[in-house]
Amino acid sequence: MTRVGTSVEVLREQAVRARRLVVDMAAQPTGCHLGGSLSVVDILVAAFDRAAEDDGTEVVLSKGHAAAALYAALHVSGRLAENPAPLYGLAGHHYTGHPSPAVPGVRFPTGSLGHGVPYAVGWALARRLSGGTGLGIAVTGDGELQEGLVWEACQVAAAQRLANLVVVVDRNGGQNDGLVADISPLPDLGARFAAFGFDVSEVDGHDIGAVRALLDGVGSRPHAVIAHTVKGKGVPPVEGKAGAHYVTIDAARAAKWKRMIR
Amino acid sequence: MSTVLSGRDAYRAELAELARHDPRLLCFEADLGGRKHPFAQEHPDRFFNLGIAEATMIDMAAALASAGYRPFVSTFAPFATLRAAESMKLSMGYMGAGVVVVAPYSGVSGAWFGTTHHCLEDLAVVQSFPGITIAAPHGEAETRAVIRAAAAGSGPVYVRTGRSAAAVSLPLDGEPPLVNWASSGSSDVCLVSVGEVGTELALEACARRPDLGHAHLCFVDHASLTAVASELRRSRYSRFVVVEEHRPAGGVASTLALLVPEVAVVGVNAGMTWPSEGGDHGEVLSGLGLDLAHVLAAV
């Protein structure tokens, strides 16, 4: 039975709450991967709403350095009861800078880039073998696509005709040391996935309703969703800035930035 | 006339038989399963040749294990434990995913295939990951027993085998014991054999020197060796000579030496040089100093 979908307004409100939690995590003593967490929030909120249909869909955050966004999205979607923000990075708690299955709602350890795609591919195969519905959804970064393992897994997914696999690329254009375009550019990204045998969609990664709609159906081939996003989205002082990759701020600045998030 | 199967063929045959009664069992290959894999012939809907994609194969298997299946994956030992080492660490070690990796071509069993196809490091690598059971069975019966135990279990397992050599296992009653006391001898020296080559060499040495004891080990992960150490400590021997087709660093001898410091533990192994010459398996082993003469010299 299909669940009555959450309205886009509700998802937007969840994304606002999640972004504020991410900023709170940047104000922890450790700081966090702020830019790439803020870029991926809308994608994760949409993906967890898709998973809430309870049909066996599994969401894997392959770009594990956006753990702050993952914890926040798990919390606002109701999958993680406690507020992770005050506990992020602290001894005695599992909210580390890259996620592990010790966190409720997290099935796979990610952060060493590339592994989340084959995990999702394996999940999609498991759903098909069991005769079940549901998707394997991998959320990757665009810098992450420089890892060979991503393409190895895409090759396998296409060969196995896993139509219930979705790879969502958070195309924020940044990576640790700068811009993807400067370090190892990805021209014709959609054509690359198409050449591997994927159906390809391009979408505004901050249009949460549009992203959510792309996760609805199962086509005839694996699906790559290239979600165009802005690093640091929602916090104007860091939006689009490569230097926003990892940020540590104080409580006063966090309060100011949270008020900007709408 | 019955034919004894090699380790890798015993694995394939046993898993295909077990899968008749266990729908959770899946079989994955990375293009090294051959054209007439018995599992593929008998259970094509549960057999997947994923192509040359070892890390993907192990990560995928972790997801399938997480979904309730019991996946067996197989590729040569150097590719499983080094090319896909991180997948083994994260998926099987840290996550504890119930994946079974069966790795032929361990040691230098690839012989004339050359350097890239040898793996004298797998025990060191896998033993350093937490929670993975490591089995180095000798012969068809013991390999089949290991596969049966792995299929019935739920944790991560690494099984190393050779290439095509076939051996008759030591007498075995059900599951391989922690220590299979093959012969007791009369001296205070005991050979400790690991794997196909180590065990064959120990048997040959005992035929020449009946005074030697012989303890055969099948499970050689750190947890198993900790239990083995207790049993060795209770025995009457004061010198153990470990025979293993592995480098000295990170092998069974080095682990046992730390676990049983009160007795002498020495190793006969493949040393620290790179095997780069051709020849058959025995010739490559001799070139590395792992042969009967070196075993007898070490006792």
mmCIF file of C-alpha atoms in Angstrom, chain A residues 150-262:
data_model
loop_
_atom_site.group_PDB
_atom_site.id
_atom_site.type_symbol
_atom_site.label_atom_id
_atom_site.label_comp_id
_atom_site.label_asym_id
_atom_site.label_seq_id
_atom_site.Cartn_x
_atom_site.Cartn_y
_atom_site.Cartn_z
ATOM 1 C CA VAL A 150 31.971 4.362 -8.370
ATOM 2 C CA TRP A 151 32.299 3.449 -12.020
ATOM 3 C CA GLU A 152 33.140 -0.164 -11.296
ATOM 4 C CA ALA A 153 29.839 -0.407 -9.431
ATOM 5 C CA CYS A 154 27.932 1.450 -12.165
ATOM 6 C CA GLN A 155 29.323 -0.995 -14.717
ATOM 7 C CA VAL A 156 28.056 -3.909 -12.634
ATOM 8 C CA ALA A 157 24.661 -2.272 -12.031
ATOM 9 C CA ALA A 158 24.125 -1.739 -15.743
ATOM 10 C CA ALA A 159 25.278 -5.262 -16.594
ATOM 11 C CA GLN A 160 22.885 -6.689 -14.010
ATOM 12 C CA ARG A 161 20.083 -4.429 -15.310
ATOM 13 C CA LEU A 162 19.285 -3.112 -11.863
ATOM 14 C CA ALA A 163 16.407 -0.812 -12.690
ATOM 15 C CA ASN A 164 15.744 -0.243 -8.995
ATOM 16 C CA LEU A 165 19.068 1.508 -8.441
ATOM 17 C CA VAL A 166 19.225 5.291 -8.241
ATOM 18 C CA VAL A 167 22.510 7.178 -8.007
ATOM 19 C CA VAL A 168 21.931 10.786 -6.998
ATOM 20 C CA VAL A 169 24.917 13.054 -7.594
ATOM 21 C CA ASP A 170 25.120 16.096 -5.340
ATOM 22 C CA ARG A 171 26.724 18.265 -8.020
ATOM 23 C CA ASN A 172 27.941 21.117 -5.849
ATOM 24 C CA GLY A 173 31.148 21.616 -7.816
ATOM 25 C CA GLY A 174 33.445 21.509 -4.804
ATOM 26 C CA GLN A 175 35.808 19.089 -3.177
ATOM 27 C CA ASN A 176 38.314 19.160 -0.339
ATOM 28 C CA ASP A 177 41.087 21.114 -2.026
ATOM 29 C CA GLY A 178 39.026 23.349 -4.272
ATOM 30 C CA LEU A 179 36.759 23.146 -7.278
ATOM 31 C CA VAL A 180 36.052 19.944 -9.142
ATOM 32 C CA ALA A 181 36.398 21.919 -12.351
ATOM 33 C CA ASP A 182 39.982 22.867 -11.444
ATOM 34 C CA ILE A 183 41.142 19.567 -9.990
ATOM 35 C CA SER A 184 39.585 16.859 -12.158
ATOM 36 C CA PRO A 185 36.623 18.166 -14.133
ATOM 37 C CA LEU A 186 33.593 16.142 -15.143
ATOM 38 C CA PRO A 187 32.414 17.423 -18.513
ATOM 39 C CA ASP A 188 29.386 15.752 -20.047
ATOM 40 C CA LEU A 189 28.534 14.022 -16.806
ATOM 41 C CA GLY A 190 25.075 13.018 -17.928
ATOM 42 C CA ALA A 191 26.517 11.518 -21.110
ATOM 43 C CA ARG A 192 28.967 9.524 -19.017
ATOM 44 C CA PHE A 193 26.195 7.870 -17.046
ATOM 45 C CA ALA A 194 24.175 7.362 -20.219
ATOM 46 C CA ALA A 195 27.158 5.664 -21.837
ATOM 47 C CA PHE A 196 27.264 3.265 -18.885
ATOM 48 C CA GLY A 197 23.657 2.316 -19.570
ATOM 49 C CA PHE A 198 21.848 4.544 -17.086
ATOM 50 C CA ASP A 199 18.759 6.643 -17.585
ATOM 51 C CA VAL A 200 19.768 10.177 -16.679
ATOM 52 C CA SER A 201 17.837 13.068 -15.167
ATOM 53 C CA GLU A 202 19.101 16.519 -14.322
ATOM 54 C CA VAL A 203 17.359 18.491 -11.614
ATOM 55 C CA ASP A 204 17.733 21.487 -9.346
ATOM 56 C CA GLY A 205 18.931 19.689 -6.237
ATOM 57 C CA HIS A 206 17.288 22.279 -4.017
ATOM 58 C CA ASP A 207 13.857 21.803 -5.602
ATOM 59 C CA ILE A 208 12.841 19.239 -3.066
ATOM 60 C CA GLY A 209 9.581 18.378 -4.789
ATOM 61 C CA ALA A 210 11.343 17.778 -8.098
ATOM 62 C CA VAL A 211 13.990 15.576 -6.495
ATOM 63 C CA ARG A 212 11.316 13.647 -4.629
ATOM 64 C CA ALA A 213 9.329 13.079 -7.817
ATOM 65 C CA LEU A 214 12.376 11.548 -9.533
ATOM 66 C CA LEU A 215 12.587 8.917 -6.802
ATOM 67 C CA ASP A 216 9.047 7.676 -7.321
ATOM 68 C CA GLY A 217 9.197 5.149 -10.076
ATOM 69 C CA VAL A 218 11.298 2.304 -11.354
ATOM 70 C CA GLY A 219 12.293 2.528 -14.997
ATOM 71 C CA SER A 220 13.875 -0.117 -17.135
ATOM 72 C CA ARG A 221 17.503 0.742 -16.352
ATOM 73 C CA PRO A 222 19.523 2.139 -13.434
ATOM 74 C CA HIS A 223 18.849 5.821 -12.935
ATOM 75 C CA ALA A 224 21.371 8.608 -12.426
ATOM 76 C CA VAL A 225 19.971 11.837 -11.022
ATOM 77 C CA ILE A 226 22.373 14.721 -11.417
ATOM 78 C CA ALA A 227 21.233 17.173 -8.789
ATOM 79 C CA HIS A 228 22.692 20.625 -9.314
ATOM 80 C CA THR A 229 23.335 22.154 -5.923
ATOM 81 C CA VAL A 230 25.139 24.996 -4.208
ATOM 82 C CA LYS A 231 27.811 24.315 -1.639
ATOM 83 C CA GLY A 232 26.754 25.922 1.621
ATOM 84 C CA LYS A 233 23.162 26.338 0.383
ATOM 85 C CA GLY A 234 20.939 28.283 2.774
ATOM 86 C CA VAL A 235 23.681 30.219 4.569
ATOM 87 C CA PRO A 236 24.575 33.218 2.370
ATOM 88 C CA PRO A 237 28.009 33.908 3.927
ATOM 89 C CA VAL A 238 29.238 30.503 2.758
ATOM 90 C CA GLU A 239 27.082 29.800 -0.286
ATOM 91 C CA GLY A 240 29.112 28.777 -3.302
ATOM 92 C CA LYS A 241 32.425 29.163 -1.534
ATOM 93 C CA ALA A 242 34.962 26.343 -1.879
ATOM 94 C CA GLY A 243 36.377 27.347 1.505
ATOM 95 C CA ALA A 244 33.093 26.284 3.094
ATOM 96 C CA HIS A 245 34.090 22.614 2.756
ATOM 97 C CA TYR A 246 34.987 22.326 6.434
ATOM 98 C CA VAL A 247 33.918 24.983 8.901
ATOM 99 C CA THR A 248 34.151 25.529 12.639
ATOM 100 C CA ILE A 249 32.220 28.446 14.088
ATOM 101 C CA ASP A 250 31.286 29.776 17.502
ATOM 102 C CA ALA A 251 27.821 29.744 19.039
ATOM 103 C CA ALA A 252 27.100 33.403 18.279
ATOM 104 C CA ARG A 253 27.852 32.974 14.595
ATOM 105 C CA ALA A 254 25.813 29.766 14.534
ATOM 106 C CA ALA A 255 22.820 31.612 15.969
ATOM 107 C CA LYS A 256 23.182 34.345 13.359
ATOM 108 C CA TRP A 257 23.531 31.873 10.479
ATOM 109 C CA LYS A 258 20.567 29.805 11.653
ATOM 110 C CA ARG A 259 18.354 32.884 11.511
ATOM 111 C CA MET A 260 19.293 33.249 7.830
ATOM 112 C CA ILE A 261 18.023 29.779 6.984
ATOM 113 C CA ARG A 262 14.504 29.814 5.582
#
